[in-house]
Tab-separated table of C-alpha atoms and ligand atoms in Angstrom:
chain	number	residue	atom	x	y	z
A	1	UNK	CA	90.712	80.133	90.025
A	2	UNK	CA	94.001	79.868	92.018
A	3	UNK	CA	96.077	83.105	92.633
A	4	UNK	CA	99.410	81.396	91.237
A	5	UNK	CA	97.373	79.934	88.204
A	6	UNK	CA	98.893	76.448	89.276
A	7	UNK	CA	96.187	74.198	88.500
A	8	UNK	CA	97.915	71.288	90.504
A	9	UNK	CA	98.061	68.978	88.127
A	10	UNK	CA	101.414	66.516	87.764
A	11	UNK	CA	103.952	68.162	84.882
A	12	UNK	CA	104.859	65.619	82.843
A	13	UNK	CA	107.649	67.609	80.999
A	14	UNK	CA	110.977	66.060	80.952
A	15	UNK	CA	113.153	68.328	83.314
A	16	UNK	CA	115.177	70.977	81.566
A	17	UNK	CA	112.048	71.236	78.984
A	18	UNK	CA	111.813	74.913	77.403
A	19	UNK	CA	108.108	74.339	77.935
A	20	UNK	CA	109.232	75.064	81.868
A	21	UNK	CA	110.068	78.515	80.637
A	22	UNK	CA	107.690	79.328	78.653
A	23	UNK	CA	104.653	78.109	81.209
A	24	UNK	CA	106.722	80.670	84.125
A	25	UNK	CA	106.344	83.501	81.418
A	26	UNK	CA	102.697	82.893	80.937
A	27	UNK	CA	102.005	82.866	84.678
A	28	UNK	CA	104.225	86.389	84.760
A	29	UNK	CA	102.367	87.778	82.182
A	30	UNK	CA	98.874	87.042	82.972
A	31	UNK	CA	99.761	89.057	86.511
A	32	UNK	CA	100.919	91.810	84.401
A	33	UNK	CA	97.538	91.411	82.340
A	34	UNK	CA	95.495	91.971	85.975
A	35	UNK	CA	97.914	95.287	86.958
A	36	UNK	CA	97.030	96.649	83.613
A	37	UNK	CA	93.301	95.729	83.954
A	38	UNK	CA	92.830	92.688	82.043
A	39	UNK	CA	90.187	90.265	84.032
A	40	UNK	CA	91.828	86.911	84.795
A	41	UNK	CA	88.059	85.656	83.411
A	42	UNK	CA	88.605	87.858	80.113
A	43	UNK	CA	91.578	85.694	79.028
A	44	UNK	CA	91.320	82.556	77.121
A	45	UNK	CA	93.175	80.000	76.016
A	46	UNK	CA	93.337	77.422	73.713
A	47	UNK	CA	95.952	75.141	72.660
A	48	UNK	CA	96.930	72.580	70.052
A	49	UNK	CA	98.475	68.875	70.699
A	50	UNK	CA	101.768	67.804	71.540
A	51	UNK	CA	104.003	68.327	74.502
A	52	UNK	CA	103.583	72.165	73.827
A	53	UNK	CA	99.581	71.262	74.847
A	54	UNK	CA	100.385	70.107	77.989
A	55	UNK	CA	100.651	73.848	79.004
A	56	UNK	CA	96.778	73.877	78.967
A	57	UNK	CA	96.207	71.535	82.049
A	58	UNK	CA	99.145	73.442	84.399
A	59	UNK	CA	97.036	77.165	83.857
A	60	UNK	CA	94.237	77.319	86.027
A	61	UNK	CA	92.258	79.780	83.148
A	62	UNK	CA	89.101	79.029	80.707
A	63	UNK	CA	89.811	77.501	77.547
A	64	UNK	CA	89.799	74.497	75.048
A	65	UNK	CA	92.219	72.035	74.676
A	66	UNK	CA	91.879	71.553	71.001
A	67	UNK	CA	92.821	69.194	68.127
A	68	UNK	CA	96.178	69.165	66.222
A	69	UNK	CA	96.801	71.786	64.371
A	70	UNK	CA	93.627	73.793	65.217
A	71	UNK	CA	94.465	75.766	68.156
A	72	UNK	CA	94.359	78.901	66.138
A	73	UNK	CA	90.967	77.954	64.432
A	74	UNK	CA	89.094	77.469	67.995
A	75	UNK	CA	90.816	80.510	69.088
A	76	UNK	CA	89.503	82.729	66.237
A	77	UNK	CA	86.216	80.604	66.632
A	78	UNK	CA	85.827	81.831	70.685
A	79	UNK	CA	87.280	85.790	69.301
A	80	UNK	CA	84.120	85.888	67.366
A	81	UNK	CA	81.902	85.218	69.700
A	82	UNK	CA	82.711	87.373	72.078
A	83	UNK	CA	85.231	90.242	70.898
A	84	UNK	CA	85.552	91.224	74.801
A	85	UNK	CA	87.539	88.054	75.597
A	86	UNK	CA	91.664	88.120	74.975
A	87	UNK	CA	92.506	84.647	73.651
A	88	UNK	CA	96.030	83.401	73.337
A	89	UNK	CA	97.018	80.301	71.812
A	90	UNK	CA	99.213	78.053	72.114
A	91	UNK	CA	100.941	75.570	69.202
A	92	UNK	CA	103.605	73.406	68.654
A	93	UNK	CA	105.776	74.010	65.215
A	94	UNK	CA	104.678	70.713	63.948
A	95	UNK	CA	101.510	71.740	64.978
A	96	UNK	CA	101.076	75.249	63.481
A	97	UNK	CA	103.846	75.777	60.881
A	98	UNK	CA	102.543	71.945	59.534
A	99	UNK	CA	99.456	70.910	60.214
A	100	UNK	CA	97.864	73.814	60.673
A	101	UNK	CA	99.594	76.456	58.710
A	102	UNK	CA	96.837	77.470	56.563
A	103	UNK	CA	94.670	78.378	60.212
A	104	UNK	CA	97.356	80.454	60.980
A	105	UNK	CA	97.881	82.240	57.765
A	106	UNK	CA	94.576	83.505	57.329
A	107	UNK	CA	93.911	84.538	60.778
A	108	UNK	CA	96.974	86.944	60.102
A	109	UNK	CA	95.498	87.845	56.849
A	110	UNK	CA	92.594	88.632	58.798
A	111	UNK	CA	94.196	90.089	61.346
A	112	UNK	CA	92.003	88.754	64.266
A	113	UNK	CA	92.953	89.654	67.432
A	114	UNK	CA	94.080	86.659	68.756
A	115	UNK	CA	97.738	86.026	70.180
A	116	UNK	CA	99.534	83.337	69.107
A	117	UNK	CA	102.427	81.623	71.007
A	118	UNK	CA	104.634	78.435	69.157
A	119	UNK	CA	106.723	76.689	71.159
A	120	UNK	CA	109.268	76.272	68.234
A	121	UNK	CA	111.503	72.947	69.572
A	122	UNK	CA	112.519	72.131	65.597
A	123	UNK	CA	110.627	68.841	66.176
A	124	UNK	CA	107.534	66.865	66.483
A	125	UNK	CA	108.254	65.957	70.031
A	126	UNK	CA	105.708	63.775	72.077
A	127	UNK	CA	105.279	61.942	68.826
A	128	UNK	CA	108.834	60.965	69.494
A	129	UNK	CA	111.205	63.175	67.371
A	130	UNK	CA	110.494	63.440	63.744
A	131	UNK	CA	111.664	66.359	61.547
A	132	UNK	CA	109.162	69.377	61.591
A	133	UNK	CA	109.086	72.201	59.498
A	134	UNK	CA	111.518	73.753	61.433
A	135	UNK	CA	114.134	71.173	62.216
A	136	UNK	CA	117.373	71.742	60.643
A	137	UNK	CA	118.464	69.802	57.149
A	138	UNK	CA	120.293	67.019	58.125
A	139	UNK	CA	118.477	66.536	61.284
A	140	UNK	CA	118.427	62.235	62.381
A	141	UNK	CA	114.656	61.358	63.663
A	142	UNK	CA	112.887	58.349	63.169
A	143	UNK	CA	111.274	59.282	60.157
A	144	UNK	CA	114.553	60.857	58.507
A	145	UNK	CA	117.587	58.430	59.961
A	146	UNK	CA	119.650	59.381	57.334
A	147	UNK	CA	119.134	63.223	58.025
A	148	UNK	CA	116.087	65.344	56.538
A	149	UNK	CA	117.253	66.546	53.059
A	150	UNK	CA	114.332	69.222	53.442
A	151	UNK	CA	115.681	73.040	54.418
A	152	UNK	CA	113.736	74.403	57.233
A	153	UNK	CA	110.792	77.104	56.802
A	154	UNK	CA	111.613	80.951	58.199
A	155	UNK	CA	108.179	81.575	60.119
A	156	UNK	CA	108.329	85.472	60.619
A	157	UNK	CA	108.895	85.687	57.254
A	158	UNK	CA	106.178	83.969	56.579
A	159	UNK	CA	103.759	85.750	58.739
A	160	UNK	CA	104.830	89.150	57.488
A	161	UNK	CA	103.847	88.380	54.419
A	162	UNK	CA	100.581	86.553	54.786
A	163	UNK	CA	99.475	90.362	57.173
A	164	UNK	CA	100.801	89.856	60.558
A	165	UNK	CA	100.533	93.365	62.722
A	166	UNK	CA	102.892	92.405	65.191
A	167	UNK	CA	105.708	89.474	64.957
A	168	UNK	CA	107.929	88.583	67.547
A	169	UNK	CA	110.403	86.556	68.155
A	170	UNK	CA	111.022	84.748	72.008
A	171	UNK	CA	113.191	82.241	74.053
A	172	UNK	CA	112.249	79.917	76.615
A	173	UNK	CA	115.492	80.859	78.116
A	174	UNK	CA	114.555	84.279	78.896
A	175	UNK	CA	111.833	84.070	81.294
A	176	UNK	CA	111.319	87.826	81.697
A	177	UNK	CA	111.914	89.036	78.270
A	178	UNK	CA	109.014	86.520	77.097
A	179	UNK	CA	106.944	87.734	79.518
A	180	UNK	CA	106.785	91.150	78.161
A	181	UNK	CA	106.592	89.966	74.888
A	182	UNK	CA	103.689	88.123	76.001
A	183	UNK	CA	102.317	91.171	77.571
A	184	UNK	CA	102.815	93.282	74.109
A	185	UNK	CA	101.093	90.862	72.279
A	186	UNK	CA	97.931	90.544	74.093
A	187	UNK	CA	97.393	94.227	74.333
A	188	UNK	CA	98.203	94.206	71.037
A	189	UNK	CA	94.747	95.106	69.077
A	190	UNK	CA	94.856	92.573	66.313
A	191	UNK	CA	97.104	89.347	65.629
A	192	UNK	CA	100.460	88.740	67.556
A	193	UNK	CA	102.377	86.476	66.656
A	194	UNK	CA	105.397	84.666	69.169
A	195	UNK	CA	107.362	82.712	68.066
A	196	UNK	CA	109.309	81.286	70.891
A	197	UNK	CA	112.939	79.371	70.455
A	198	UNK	CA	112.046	76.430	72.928
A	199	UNK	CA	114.943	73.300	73.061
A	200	UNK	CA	113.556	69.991	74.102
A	201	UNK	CA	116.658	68.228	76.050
A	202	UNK	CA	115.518	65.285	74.296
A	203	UNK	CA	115.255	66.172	70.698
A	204	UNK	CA	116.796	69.442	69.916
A	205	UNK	CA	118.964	70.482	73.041
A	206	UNK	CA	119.767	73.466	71.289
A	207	UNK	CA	120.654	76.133	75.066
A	208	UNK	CA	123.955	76.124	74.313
A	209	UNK	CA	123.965	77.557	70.836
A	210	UNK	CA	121.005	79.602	71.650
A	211	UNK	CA	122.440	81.292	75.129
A	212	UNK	CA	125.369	82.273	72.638
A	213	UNK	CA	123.322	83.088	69.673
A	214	UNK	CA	120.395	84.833	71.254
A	215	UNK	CA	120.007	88.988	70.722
A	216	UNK	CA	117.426	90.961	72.101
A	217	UNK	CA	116.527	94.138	69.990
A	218	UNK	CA	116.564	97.425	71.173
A	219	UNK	CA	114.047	98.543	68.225
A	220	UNK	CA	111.026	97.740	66.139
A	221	UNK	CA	111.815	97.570	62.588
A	222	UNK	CA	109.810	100.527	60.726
A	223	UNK	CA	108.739	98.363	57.482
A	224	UNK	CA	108.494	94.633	57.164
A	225	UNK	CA	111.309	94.367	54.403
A	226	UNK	CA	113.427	94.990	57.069
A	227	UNK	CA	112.015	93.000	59.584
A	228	UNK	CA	111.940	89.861	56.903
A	229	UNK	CA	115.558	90.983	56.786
A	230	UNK	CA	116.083	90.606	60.282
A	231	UNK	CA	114.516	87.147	60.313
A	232	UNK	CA	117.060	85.776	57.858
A	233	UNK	CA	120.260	86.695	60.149
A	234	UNK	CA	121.692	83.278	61.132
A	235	UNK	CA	125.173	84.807	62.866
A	236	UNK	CA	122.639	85.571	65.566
A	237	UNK	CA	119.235	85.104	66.605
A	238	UNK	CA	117.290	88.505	67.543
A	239	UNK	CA	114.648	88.071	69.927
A	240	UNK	CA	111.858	90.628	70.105
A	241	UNK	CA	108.999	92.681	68.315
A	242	UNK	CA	110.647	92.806	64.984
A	243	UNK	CA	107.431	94.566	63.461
A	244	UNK	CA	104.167	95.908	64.595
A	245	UNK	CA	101.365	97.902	62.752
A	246	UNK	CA	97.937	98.931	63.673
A	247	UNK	CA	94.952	98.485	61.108
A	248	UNK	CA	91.104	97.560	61.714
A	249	UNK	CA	90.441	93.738	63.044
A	250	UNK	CA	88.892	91.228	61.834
A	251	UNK	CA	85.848	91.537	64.860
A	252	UNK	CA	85.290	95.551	63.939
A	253	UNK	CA	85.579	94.816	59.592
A	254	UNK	CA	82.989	92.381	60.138
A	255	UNK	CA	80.625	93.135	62.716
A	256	UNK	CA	81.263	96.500	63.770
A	257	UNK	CA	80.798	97.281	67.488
A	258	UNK	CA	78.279	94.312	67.705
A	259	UNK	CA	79.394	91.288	70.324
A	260	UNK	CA	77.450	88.367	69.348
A	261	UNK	CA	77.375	87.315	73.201
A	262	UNK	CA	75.939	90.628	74.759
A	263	UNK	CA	73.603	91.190	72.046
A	264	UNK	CA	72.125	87.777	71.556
A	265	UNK	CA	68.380	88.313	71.266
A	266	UNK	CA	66.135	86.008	73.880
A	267	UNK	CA	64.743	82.970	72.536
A	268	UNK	CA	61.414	84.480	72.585
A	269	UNK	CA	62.134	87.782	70.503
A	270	UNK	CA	63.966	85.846	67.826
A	271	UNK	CA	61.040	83.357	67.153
A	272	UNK	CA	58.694	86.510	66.487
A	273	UNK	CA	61.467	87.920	64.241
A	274	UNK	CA	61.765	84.600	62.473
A	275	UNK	CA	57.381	84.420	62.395
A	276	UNK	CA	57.237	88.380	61.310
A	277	UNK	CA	59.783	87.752	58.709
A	278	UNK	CA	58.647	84.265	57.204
A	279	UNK	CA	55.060	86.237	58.190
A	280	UNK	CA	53.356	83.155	59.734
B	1	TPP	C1	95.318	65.310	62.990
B	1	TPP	C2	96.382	64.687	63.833
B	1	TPP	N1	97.509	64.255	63.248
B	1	TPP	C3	98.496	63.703	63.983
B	1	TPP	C4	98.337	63.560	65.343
B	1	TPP	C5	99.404	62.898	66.153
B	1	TPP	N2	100.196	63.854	66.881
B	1	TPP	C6	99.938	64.140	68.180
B	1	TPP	S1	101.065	65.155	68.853
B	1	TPP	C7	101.913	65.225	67.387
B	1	TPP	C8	103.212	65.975	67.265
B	1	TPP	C9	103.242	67.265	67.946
B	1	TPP	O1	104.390	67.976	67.537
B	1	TPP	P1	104.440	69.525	67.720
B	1	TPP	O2	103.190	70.147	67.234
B	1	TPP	O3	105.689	70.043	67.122
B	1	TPP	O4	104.421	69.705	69.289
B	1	TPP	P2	105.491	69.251	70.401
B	1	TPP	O5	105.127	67.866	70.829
B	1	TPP	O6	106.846	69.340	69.779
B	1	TPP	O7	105.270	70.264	71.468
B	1	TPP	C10	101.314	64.467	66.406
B	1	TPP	C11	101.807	64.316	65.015
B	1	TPP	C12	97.138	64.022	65.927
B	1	TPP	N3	96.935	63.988	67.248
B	1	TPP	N4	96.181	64.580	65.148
B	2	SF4	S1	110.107	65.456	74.786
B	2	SF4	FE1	111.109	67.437	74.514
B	2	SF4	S2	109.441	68.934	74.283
B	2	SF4	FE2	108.574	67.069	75.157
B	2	SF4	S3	108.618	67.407	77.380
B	2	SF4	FE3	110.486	66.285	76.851
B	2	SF4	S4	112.010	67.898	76.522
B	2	SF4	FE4	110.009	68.887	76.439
């Protein structure tokens, strides 16, 4: 693996993307990761499809580039496997809050320690532009020219309520803010949630209003009313943990200490289980 994490592969994102910022976060996080003892080879990742996807052939670490919408399926998928592995993945909005939105409900419900990062753009971009379940109502794509007449969903809302144990908000803009966020979330034991407020210069070129919108918290809120309070400001956009909780994960509720991987039994010892049990 290369020390930088630069896989050198050609990035394809159109110059000014937010993806640009969120990528330089990862990188700055996963360093972090090392200092605080986190293997390089212990972290995961797995990502959906979209421009948002891309991310997964610039990072030089293990992982699966998935299918639409499933990001957060494989990820829960590779958690289970082998609980010693820190998995983060990544989604687009369209992506997660659409097509995959029940995946990403129930691992919260669950609360499987996985960390999840959208790139939030407010559009289904390399598909060319339609309205997403976060774009604005009103907003002019190809599939809604005369302006979507749909309001737009509130995801940290959302999460909270499905179980989330930690919900954050991010933004692309703040390279070193989203970095520790990042950080937070994958030492976070159980699900962490990012959403991160990323503009696409082609789509949703939303910097300006963000750089004069953007807020970052100074505290945690201590019950999620509040934080589902925060979420609904619109005269500014906080970004930050709005809520974190700790409670037993998915991995320990179900299988205890046990890690599938480590204690797989040979080949050999299960086929005389298999004989003493069926007794043949
Ligand atoms: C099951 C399935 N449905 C649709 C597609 C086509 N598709 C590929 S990328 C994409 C849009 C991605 O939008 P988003 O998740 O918001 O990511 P972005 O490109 O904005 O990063 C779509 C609809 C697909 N690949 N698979
Ligand atoms: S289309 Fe938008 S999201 Fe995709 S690379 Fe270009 S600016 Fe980024």
């Amino acid at each position: 693996m290369s020390g930088d994490l630069d896989t050198g592969a050609e990035i394809t994102w159109c110059t000014g993307c937010g993806n640009f910022g969120i990528l330089a976060a990862v990188k700055k996080a996963v360093k972090k990761l090392e200092e605080n003892g986190i293997s390089r080879e212990d972290i995961v990742i797995s990502t959906g499809i979209g421009c948002h996807g891309k991310i997964f052939d610039y990072l030089d670490l293990s992982g699966i580039y998935s299918l639409h919408g499933r990001e957060v399926a494989s990820a829960e998928g590779i958690k289970l496997g082998n609980p010693d592995l820190k998995i983060i993945a990544f989604g687009g909005d369209g992506d997660c809050y659409g097509e995959g939105l029940a995946h990403l409900l129930f691992a919260a419900k669950r609360n499987i320690d996985i960390t999840v990062i959208v790139h939030n753009n407010g559009a289904y971009a390399l598909t060319t532009g339609q309205a997403s379940p976060t774009s604005p109502k009103g907003f002019k794509g190809p599939a809604t020219p005369g302006g979507s007449v749909e309001p737009p969903i509130e995801p940290l809302g959302l999460l909270l309520s499905a179980g989330a144990s930690f919900v954050s908000r991010g933004y692309a803009g703040k390279v070193k803010h989203l970095s520790d966020l990042i950080v937070q979330a994958v030492e976070h034991p159980g699900f962490a949630h990012i959403d991160v407020l990323q503009p696409s210069v082609v789509f949703t070129d939303y910097y300006e209003e963000y750089n004069e919108l953007v807020d970052e918290l100074e505290d945690t809120r201590s019950t999620k009313f509040e934080a589902m309070e925060l979420a609904q400001e619109s005269d500014r956009l906080p970004i930050g943990v709005f809520y974190r909780e700790e409670r037993p994960t998915y991995n320990e509720e179900l299988l205890g200490e046990r890690n599938p991987v480590k204690d797989r039994l040979s080949d050999e010892k299960r086929l005389k289980e298999i004989r003493a049990f069926l007794d043949v």
